[in-house]
Coordinates of C-alpha atoms and ligand atoms in Angstrom, one line a residue:
X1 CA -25.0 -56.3 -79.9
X2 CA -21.9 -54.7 -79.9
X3 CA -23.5 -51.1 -80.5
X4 CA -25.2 -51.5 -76.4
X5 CA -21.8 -51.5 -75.0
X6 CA -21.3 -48.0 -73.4
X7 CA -18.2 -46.9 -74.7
X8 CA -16.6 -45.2 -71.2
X9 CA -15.2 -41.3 -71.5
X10 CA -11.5 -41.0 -70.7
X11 CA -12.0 -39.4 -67.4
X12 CA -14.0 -42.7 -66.3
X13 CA -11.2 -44.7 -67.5
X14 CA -8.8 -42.1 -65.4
X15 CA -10.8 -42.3 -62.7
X16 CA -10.1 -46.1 -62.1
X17 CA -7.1 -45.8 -63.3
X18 CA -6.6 -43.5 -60.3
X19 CA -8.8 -45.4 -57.8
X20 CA -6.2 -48.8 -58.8
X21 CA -3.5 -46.1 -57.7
X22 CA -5.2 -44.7 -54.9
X23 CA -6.0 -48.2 -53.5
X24 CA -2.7 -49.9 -54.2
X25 CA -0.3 -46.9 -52.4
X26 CA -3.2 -47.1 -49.4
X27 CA -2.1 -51.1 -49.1
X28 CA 1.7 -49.9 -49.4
X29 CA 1.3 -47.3 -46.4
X30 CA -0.1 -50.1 -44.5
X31 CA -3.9 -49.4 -44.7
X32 CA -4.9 -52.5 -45.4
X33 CA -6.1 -55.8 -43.5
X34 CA -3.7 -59.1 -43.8
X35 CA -4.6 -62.7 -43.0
X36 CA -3.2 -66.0 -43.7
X37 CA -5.6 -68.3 -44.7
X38 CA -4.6 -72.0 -45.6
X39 CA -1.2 -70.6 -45.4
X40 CA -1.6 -68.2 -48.2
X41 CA -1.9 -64.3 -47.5
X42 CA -5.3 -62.7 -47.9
X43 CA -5.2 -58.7 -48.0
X44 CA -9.0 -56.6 -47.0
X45 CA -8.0 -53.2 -49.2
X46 CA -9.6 -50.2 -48.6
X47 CA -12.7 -50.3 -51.3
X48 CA -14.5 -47.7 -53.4
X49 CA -18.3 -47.4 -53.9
X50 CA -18.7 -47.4 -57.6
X51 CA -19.4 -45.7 -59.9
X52 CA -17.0 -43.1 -59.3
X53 CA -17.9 -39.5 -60.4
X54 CA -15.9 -38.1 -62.9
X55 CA -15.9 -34.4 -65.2
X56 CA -13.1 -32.3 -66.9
X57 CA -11.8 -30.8 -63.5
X58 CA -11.7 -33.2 -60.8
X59 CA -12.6 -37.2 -59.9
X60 CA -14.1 -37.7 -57.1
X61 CA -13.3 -41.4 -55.6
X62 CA -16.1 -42.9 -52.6
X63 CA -14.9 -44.5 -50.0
X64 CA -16.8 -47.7 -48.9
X65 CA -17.1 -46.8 -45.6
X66 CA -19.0 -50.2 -45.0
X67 CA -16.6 -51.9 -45.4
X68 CA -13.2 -50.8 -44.2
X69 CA -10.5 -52.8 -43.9
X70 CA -10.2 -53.9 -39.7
X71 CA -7.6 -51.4 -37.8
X72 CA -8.1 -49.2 -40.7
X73 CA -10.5 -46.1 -39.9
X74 CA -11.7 -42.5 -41.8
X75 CA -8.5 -40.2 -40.0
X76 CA -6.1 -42.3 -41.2
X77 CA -7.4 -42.1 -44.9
X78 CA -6.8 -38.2 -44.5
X79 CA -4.2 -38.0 -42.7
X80 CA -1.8 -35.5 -44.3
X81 CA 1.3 -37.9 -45.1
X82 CA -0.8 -40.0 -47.1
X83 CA -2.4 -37.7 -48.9
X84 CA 1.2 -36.5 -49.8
X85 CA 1.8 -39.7 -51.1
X86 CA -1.4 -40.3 -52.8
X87 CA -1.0 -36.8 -55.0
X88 CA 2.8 -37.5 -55.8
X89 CA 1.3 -41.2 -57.0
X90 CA -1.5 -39.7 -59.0
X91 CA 0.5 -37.2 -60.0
X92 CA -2.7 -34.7 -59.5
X93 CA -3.6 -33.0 -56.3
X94 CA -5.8 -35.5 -53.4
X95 CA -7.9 -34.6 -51.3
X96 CA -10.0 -35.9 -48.8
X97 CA -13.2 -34.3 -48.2
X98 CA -16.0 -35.9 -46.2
X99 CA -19.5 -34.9 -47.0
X100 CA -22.4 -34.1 -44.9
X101 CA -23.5 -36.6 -41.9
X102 CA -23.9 -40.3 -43.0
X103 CA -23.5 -39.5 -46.9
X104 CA -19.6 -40.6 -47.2
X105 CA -16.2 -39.7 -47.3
X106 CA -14.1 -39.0 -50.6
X107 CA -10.5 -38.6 -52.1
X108 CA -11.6 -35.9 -54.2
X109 CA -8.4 -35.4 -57.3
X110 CA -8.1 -32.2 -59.0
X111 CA -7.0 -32.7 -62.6
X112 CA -5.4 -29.5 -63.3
X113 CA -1.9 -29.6 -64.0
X114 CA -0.1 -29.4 -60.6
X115 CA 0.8 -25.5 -60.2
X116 CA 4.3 -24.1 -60.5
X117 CA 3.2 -21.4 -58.3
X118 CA 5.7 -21.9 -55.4
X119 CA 3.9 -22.8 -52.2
X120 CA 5.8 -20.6 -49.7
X121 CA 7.9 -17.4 -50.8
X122 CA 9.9 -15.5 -48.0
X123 CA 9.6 -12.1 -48.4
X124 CA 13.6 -11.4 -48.0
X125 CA 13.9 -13.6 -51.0
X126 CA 11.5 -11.2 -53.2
X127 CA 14.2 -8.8 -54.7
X128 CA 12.5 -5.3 -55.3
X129 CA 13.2 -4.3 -58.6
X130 CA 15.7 -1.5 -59.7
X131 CA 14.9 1.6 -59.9
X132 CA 12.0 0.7 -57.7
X133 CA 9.6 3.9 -57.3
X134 CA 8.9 5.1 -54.0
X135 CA 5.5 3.1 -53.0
X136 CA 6.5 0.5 -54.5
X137 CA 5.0 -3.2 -52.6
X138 CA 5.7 -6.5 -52.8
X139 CA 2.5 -8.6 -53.9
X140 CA 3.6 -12.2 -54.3
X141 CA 5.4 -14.8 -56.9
X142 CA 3.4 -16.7 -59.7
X143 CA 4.4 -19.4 -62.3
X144 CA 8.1 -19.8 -63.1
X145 CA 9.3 -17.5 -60.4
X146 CA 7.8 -14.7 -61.6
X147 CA 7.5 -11.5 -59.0
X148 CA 4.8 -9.1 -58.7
X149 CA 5.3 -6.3 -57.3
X150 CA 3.3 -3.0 -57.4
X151 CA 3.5 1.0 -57.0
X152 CA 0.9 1.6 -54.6
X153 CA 0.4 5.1 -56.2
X154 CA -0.9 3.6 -59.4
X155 CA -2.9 1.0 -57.5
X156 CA -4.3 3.3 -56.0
X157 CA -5.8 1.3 -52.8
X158 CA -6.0 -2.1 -51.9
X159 CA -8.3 -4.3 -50.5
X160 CA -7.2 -7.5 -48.8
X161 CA -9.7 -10.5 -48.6
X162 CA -10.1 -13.6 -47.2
X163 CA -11.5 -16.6 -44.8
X164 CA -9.4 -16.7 -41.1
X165 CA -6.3 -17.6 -41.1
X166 CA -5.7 -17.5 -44.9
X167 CA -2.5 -14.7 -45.3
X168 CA -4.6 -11.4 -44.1
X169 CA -1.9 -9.6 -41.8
X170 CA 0.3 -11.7 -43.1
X171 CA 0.4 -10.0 -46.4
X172 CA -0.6 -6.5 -44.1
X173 CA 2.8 -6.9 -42.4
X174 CA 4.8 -7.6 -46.0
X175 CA 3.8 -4.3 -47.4
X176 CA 4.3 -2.3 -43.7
X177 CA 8.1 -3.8 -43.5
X178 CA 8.7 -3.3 -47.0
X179 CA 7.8 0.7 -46.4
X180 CA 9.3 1.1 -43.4
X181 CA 12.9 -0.2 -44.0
X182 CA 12.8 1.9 -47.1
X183 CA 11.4 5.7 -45.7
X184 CA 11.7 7.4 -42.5
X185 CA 8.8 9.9 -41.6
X186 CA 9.4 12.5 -43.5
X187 CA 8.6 10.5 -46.4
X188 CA 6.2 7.6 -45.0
X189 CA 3.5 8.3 -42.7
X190 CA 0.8 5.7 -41.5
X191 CA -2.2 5.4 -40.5
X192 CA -3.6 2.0 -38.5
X193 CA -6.8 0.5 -37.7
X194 CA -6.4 -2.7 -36.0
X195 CA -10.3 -3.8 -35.0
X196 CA -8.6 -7.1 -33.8
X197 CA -8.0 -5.8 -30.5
X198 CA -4.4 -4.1 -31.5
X199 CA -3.1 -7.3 -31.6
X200 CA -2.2 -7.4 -35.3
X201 CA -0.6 -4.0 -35.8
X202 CA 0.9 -3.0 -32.2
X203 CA 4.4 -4.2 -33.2
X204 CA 4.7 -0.6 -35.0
X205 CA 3.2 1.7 -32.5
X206 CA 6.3 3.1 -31.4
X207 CA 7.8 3.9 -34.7
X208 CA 8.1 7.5 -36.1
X209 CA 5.9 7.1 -38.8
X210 CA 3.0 6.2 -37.1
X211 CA 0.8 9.6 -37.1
X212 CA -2.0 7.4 -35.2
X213 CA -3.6 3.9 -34.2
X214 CA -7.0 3.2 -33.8
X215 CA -8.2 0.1 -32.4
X216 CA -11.8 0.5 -31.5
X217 CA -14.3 0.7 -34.0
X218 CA -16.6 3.5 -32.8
X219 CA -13.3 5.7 -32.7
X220 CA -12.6 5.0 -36.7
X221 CA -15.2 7.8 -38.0
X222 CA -13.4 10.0 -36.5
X223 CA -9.5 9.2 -37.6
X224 CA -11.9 8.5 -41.3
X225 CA -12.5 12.6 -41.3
X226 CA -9.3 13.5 -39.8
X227 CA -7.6 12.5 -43.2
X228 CA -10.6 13.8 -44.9
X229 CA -9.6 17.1 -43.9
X230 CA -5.9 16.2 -44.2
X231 CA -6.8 14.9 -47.7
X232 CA -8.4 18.7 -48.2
X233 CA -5.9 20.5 -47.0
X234 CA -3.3 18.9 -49.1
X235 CA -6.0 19.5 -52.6
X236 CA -5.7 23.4 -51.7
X237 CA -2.1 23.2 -51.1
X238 CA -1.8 21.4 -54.6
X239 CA -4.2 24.1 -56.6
X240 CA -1.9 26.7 -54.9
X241 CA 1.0 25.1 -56.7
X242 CA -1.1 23.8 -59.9
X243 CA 0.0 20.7 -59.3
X244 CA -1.5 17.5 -60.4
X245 CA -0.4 15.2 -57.5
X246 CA 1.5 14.8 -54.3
X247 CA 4.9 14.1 -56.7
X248 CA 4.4 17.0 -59.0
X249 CA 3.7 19.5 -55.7
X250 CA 7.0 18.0 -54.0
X251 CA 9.1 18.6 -56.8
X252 CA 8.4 22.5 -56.5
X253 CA 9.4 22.3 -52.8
X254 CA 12.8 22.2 -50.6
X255 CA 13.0 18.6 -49.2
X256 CA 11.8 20.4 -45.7
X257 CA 8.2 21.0 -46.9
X258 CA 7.5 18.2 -48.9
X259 CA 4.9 16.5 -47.8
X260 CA 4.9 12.4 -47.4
X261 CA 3.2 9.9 -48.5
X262 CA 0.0 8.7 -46.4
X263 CA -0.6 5.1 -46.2
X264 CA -4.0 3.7 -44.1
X265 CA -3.9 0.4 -43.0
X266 CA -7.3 -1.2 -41.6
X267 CA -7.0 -4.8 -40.7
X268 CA -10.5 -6.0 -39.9
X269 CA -13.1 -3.6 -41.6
X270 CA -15.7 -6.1 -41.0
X271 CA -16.1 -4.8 -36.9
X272 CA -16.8 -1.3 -38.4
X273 CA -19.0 -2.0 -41.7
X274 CA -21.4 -4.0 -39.4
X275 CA -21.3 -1.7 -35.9
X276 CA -24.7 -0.4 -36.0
X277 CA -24.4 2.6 -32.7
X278 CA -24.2 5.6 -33.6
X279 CA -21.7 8.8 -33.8
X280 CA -21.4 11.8 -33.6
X281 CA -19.6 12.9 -36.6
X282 CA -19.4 16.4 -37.3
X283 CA -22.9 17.4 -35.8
X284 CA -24.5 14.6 -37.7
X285 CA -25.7 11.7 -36.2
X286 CA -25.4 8.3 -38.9
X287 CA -23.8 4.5 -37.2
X288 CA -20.7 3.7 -37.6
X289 CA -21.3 1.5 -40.0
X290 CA -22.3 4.0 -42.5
X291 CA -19.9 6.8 -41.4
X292 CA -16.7 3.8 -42.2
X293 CA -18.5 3.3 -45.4
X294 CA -19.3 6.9 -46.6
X295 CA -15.8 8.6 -45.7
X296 CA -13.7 5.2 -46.6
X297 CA -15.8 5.7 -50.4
X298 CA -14.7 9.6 -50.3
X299 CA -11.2 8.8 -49.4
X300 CA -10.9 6.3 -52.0
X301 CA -12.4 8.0 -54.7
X302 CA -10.4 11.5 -54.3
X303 CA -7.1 11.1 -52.1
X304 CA -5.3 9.1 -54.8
X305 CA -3.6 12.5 -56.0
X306 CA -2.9 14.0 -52.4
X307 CA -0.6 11.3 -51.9
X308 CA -3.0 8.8 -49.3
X309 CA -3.4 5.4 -50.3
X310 CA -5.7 2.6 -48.6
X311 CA -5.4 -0.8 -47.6
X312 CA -8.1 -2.6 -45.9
X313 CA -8.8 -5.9 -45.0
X314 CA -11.7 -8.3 -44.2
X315 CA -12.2 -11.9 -43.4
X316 CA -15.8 -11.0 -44.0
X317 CA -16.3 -10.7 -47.8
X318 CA -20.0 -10.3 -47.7
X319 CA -21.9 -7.8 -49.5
X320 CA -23.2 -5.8 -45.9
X321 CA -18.7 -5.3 -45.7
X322 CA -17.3 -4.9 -49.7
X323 CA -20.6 -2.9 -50.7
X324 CA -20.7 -1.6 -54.0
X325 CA -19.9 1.7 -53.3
X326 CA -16.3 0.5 -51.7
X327 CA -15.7 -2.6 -54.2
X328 CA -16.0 0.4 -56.9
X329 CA -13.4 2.2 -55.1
X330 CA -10.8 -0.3 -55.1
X331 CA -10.3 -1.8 -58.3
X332 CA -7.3 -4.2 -57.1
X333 CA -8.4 -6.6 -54.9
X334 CA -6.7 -9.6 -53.2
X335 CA -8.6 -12.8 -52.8
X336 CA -6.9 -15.2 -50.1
X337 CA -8.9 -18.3 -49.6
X338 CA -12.0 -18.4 -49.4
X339 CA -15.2 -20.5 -47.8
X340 CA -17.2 -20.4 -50.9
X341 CA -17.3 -19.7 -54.6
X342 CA -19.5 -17.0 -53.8
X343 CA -17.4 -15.0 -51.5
X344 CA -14.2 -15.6 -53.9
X345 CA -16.7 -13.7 -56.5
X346 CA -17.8 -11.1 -54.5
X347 CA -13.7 -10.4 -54.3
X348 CA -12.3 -10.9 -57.1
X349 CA -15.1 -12.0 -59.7
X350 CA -13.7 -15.1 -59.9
X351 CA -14.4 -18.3 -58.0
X352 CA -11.2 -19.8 -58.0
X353 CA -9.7 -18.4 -54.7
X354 CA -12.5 -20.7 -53.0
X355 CA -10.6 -23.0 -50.8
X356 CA -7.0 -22.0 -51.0
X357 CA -4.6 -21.0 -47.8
X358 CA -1.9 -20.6 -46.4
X359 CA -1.5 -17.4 -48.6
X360 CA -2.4 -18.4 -51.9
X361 CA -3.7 -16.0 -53.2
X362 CA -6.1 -14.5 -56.5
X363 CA -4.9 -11.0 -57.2
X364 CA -6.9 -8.7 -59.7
X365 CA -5.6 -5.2 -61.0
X366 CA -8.5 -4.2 -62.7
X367 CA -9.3 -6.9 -65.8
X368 CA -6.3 -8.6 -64.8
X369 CA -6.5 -11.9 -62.8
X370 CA -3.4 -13.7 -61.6
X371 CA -3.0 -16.6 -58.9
X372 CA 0.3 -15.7 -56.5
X373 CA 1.8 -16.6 -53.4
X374 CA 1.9 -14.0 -51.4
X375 CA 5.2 -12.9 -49.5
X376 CA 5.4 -14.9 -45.7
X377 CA 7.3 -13.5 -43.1
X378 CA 6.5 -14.3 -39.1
X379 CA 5.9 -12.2 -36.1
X380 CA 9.4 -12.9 -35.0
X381 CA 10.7 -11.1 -38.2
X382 CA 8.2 -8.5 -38.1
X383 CA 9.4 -7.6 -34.6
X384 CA 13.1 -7.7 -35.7
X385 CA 11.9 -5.4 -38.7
X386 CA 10.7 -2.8 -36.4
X387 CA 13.8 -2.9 -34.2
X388 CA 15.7 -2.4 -36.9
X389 CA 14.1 0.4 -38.2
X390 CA 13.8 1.9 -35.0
X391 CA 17.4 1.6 -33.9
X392 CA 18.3 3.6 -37.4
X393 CA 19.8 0.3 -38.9
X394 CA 18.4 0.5 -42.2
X395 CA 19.1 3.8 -44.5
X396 CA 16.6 5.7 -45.3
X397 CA 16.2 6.4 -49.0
X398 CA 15.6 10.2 -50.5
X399 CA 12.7 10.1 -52.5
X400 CA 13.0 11.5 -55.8
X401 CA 10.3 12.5 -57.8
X402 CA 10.6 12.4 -61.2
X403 CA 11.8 15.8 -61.5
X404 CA 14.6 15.3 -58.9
X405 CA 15.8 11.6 -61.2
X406 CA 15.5 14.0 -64.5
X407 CA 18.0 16.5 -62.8
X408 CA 20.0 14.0 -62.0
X409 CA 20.4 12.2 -65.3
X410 CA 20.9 15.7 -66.7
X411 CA 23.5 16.7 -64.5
X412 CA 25.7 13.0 -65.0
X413 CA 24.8 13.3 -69.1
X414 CA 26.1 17.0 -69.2
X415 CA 29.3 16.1 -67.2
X416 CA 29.8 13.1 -69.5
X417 CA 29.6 15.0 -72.5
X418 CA 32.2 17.6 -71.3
X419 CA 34.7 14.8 -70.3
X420 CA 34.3 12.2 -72.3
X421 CA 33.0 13.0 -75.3
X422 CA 33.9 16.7 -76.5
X423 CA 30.6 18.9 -75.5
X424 CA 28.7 16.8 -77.7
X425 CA 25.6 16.1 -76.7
X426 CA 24.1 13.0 -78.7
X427 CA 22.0 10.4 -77.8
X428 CA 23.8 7.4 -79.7
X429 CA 27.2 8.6 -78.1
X430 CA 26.0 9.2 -74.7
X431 CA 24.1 5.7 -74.4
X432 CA 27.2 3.9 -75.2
X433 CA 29.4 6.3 -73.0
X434 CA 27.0 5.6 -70.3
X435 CA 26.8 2.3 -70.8
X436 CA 23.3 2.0 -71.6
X437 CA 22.5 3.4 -67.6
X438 CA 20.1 5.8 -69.8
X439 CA 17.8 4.8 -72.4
X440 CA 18.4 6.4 -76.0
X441 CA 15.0 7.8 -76.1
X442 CA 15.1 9.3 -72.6
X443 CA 18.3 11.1 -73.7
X444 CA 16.7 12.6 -76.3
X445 CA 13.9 13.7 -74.6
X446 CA 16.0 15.2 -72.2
X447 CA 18.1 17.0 -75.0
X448 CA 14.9 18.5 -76.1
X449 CA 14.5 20.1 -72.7
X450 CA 18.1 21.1 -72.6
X451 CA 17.5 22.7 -76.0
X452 CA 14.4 24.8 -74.6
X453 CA 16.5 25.7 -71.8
X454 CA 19.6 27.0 -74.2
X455 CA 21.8 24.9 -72.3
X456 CA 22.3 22.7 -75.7
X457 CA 22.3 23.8 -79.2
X458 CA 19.3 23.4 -81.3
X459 CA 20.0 19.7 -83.4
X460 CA 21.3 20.9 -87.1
X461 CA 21.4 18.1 -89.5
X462 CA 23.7 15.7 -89.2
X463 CA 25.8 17.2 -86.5
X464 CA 24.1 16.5 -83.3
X465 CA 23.5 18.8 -80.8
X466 CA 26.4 20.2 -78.8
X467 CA 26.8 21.9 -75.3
X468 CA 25.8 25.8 -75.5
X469 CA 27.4 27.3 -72.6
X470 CA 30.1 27.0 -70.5
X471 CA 30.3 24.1 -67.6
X472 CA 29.8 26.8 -65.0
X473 CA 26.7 28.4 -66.1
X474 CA 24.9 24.8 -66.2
X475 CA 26.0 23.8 -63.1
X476 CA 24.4 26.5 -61.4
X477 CA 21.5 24.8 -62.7
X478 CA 21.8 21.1 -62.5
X479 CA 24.9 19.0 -60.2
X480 CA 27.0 17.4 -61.8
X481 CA 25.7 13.6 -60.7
X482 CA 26.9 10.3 -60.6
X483 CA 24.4 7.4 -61.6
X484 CA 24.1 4.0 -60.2
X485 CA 21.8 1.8 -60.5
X486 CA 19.4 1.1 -57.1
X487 CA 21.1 -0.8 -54.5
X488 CA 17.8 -3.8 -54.1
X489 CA 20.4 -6.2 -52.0
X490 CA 19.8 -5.9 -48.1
X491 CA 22.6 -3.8 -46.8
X492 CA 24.8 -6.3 -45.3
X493 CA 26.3 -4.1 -41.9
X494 CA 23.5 -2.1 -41.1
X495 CA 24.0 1.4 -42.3
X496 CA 24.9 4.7 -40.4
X497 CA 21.3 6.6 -40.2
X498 CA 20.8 9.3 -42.8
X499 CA 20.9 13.0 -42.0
X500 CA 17.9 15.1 -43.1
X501 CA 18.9 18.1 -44.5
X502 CA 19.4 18.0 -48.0
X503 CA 22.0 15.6 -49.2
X504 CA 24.6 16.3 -51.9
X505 CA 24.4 13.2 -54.2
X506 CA 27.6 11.1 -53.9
X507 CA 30.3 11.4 -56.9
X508 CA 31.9 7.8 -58.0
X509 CA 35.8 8.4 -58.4
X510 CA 35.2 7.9 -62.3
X511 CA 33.6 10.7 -62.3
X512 CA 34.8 12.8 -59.9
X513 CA 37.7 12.3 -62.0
X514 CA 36.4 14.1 -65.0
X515 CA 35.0 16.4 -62.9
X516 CA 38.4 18.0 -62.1
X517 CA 39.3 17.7 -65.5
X518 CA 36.0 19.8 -66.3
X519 CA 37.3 22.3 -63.7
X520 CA 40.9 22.5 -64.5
X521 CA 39.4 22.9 -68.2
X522 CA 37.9 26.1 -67.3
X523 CA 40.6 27.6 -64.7
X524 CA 43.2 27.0 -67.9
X525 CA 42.6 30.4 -70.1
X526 CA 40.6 29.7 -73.6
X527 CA 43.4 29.1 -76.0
Ligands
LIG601 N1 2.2 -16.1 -47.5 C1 2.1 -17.1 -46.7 N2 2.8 -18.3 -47.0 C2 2.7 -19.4 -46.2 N3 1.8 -19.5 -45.1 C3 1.1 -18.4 -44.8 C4 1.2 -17.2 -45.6 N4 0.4 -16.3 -45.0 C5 -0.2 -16.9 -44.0 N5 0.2 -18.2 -43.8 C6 -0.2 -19.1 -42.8 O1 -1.5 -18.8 -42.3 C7 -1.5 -18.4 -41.0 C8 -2.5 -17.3 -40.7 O2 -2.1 -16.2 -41.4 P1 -2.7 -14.8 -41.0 O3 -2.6 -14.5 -39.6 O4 -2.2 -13.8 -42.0 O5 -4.3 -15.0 -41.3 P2 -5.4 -13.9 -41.4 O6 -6.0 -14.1 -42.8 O7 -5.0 -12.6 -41.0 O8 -6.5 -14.5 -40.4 P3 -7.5 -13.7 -39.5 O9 -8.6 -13.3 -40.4 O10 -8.0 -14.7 -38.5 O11 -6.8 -12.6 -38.9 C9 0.0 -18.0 -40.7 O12 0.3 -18.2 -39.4 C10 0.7 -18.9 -41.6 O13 0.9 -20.2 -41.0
LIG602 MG1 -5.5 -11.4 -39.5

């Protein structure tokens, strides 16, 4: 007898456990009908059709629409304070969804654990990281606080997906006024598409960096193959100098003809993936559709090295927009929400960004998925952003490529060692001298080049290696250079605006200090 009785999974018995809930904090908030009859008070709850539908992930609750409580009616069941209270009752995330015409409404409770993703971050409270490099971008916070942020130049490109309204330009204009407060336009040079009408990215048309904005889709071809052909000038330019990429070529040059960074911002590909009339484009005819596709592939594939990077956008993540061809050009993708599983895969491969907003977001970086929220700032600040920059408030940083930050640690290890620690020149000694500003094994690497370059002696046993030549004849190599680490705070007063010629790196007093011991050293006569 016993054996018949159906013994009930656990999420059935949390699923009523959670309806009781559901249907005792909808009486609390007043959702409920009250009579007295024979003096004694009768409450009409709100009831659920059984039975209720329960798996692993989520319980969905039906609401007996039949019979309703009087006064009580479907938009005050979802209304968004009660759902508030519903989820911090059931301790799960609640829902209301209501299903096709005529076939019900239902609080639908996702048990997952309740994220610790935060739900809104401000970008000014993202700290970029220390010894940030150059392209480096904010791309959002995940559990416990954790920031993400990446070098576009490793990226390489990005492509930015999602349904309207989900964190698009939001996310767009977090990556533009990270850039721009950073690098002036000898450093930083931009490229926009807005196919939204110029509404999106017309706060930055006036600002020096901006080489062009398009906002028509039949024009994009045509800006497409003008960075083809800057992308190809800059690959000869880089054979001449047998470098391997924009960084590499920059190093060999004087700060005046270094060439910057390119970055190409396209909010809305969608209007140009599916604009079927046709172009001229270099004496062939193709649509622009196909044109945007083609040269967007060939930018994608090859401008990574020259020093061009992409970010596109789409609230259109069909297959006719992300083809193949550009989904295998962009191997980091952002997935905002989405208004299926299927588009959420077409993204990211992943269903999970179906659903989301308010810029929640899937990010993958090849086979790495992560869920973030992305950075939020408002038009408002955007604006005040650009003002800023334009009104020289903000101080532009040098770029240094890893040539120029090698130099520089050189030239503060080599003064060190004079001053401070006899013309030795030894790793342990000069990481604790510098207190640990330099790692042990890049000083050691960077002895080995000083060895090559007879600047130190060769290392003999247990000596160590020690200063070769005189303070003089290295400095007419490398500057004598004073380390800090990278200011990442917001300057509080706005700072003076930077000059452009080259810039003598600024000495601390410590070291200017020892320094003018080095000097008076060498003035004295060698005993
Ligand atoms: N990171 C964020 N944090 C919190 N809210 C956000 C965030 N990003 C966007 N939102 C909210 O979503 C709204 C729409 O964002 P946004 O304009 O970026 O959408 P979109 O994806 O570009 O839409 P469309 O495709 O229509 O252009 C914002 O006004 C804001 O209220
Ligand atoms: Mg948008």
């Amino acid at each position: 007898m016993f054996g018949l009785v159906r013994k009930r999974h656990p999420y059935e018995l949390l699923a009523s456990e959670l309806a009781n809930t559901i249907q005792h904090q909808l009486t609390r908030l007043n959702l409920a009908y009250r009579e007295k009859r024979d003096g004694v008070e009768v409450i009409h709850r709100v009831e659920f059709v059984e039975p209720l539908k329960a798996s692993p992930g989520v319980i969905e609750i039906e609401v007996d629409l039949s019979r309703l409580p009087r006064g009580v009616d479907v938009a005050a069941l979802r209304d968004a304070r009660v759902l508030e209270t519903l989820t911090a009752a059931c301790k799960y995330p609640v829902k209301f969804v209501k299903k096709a015409s005529g076939a019900g409404s239902w609080f639908v409770v996702e048990i997952t654990a309740m994220s610790k993703i935060p739900r809104m971050v401000k970008l000014d409270s993202m700290r970029q990281p220390a010894k940030a490099p150059p392209l480096i971008i904010p791309i959002g916070v995940g559990e416990n606080k954790q920031q993400r942020w990446e070098d576009l130049r490793t990226l390489p490109h990005l492509l930015i997906a999602g349904a309207t309204g989900t964190g698009k330009s939001v996310m767009v204009n977090a990556v533009l006024c990270q850039l721009i407060k950073r690098f002036d336009e000898s450093v930083l040079q931009l490229w926009l598409v807005d196919l939204k009408g110029g509404m999106e990215l017309s706060y930055y048309e006036r600002l020096p960096h901006v080489k062009t904005l398009v906002t028509k889709s039949p024009e994009l071809p045509a800006m497409l193959l003008d960075l083809q052909v800057e992308m190809d000038r800059r690959t000869t330019l880089l054979r001449e100098r047998e470098s391997r990429d924009l960084d590499a070529y920059n190093a060999q040059m004087p700060r005046a003809r270094r060439l910057p960074y390119i970055v190409l911002v396209v909010d809305e590909i969608a209007n140009a993936m599916l604009n079927k009339s046709r172009v001229n484009l270099d004496g062939q005819k193709m649509s622009v559709a196909q044109a945007t596709e083609a040269l967007l592939a060939d930018l994608a594939a090859r401008a990574r090295a020259t020093g061009i990077h992409l970010i596109i956008s789409t609230q259109r993540p069909s297959v006719d927009v992300v083809t193949g061809l550009i989904k295998a050009n962009f191997p980091c993708r952002i997935a905002f929400g989405t208004a299926s599983e299927i588009d959420s895969r077409v993204i990211v491969d992943d269903s999970g960004a179906h659903g989301k907003r308010d810029g929640r977001m899937l990010f993958r970086r090849n086979i790495d998925l992560i869920e973030l929220q992305a950075p939020f700032l408002s038009d408002s600040e955007v604006k005040a952003t650009v003002k800023r920059v334009l009104s020289g408030e903000y101080e532009p940083e040098p770029v240094k490529t890893a040539e120029d930050v090698a130099r520089d640690e050189i030239g503060y290890l080599l003064a060190l060692s004079e001053s401070k620690a006899g013309r030795r020149f030894t790793a342990r000694e000069l990481y604790k001298l510098s207190d640990g500003l330099i790692a042990r094994a890049r000083i050691e690497q960077l002895a080995a080049r000083l060895e090559q370059e007879k600047i130190v002696h060769r290392k003999m046993g247990p000596f160590g290696r020690s200063i070769a030549v005189p303070a003089r004849e290295w400095q007419k190599i490398y500057k004598p250079c004073a380390l800090r680490p990278v200011p990442c705070e917001k300057p509080e007063k706005p700072a003076p605006p930077m000059p452009l010629e080259e810039e003598e790196p600024t000495l601390a007093p410590s070291i200017m200090a020892f320094l003018s011991e080095v000097e008076h050293e060498h003035l004295s006569p060698d005993p």
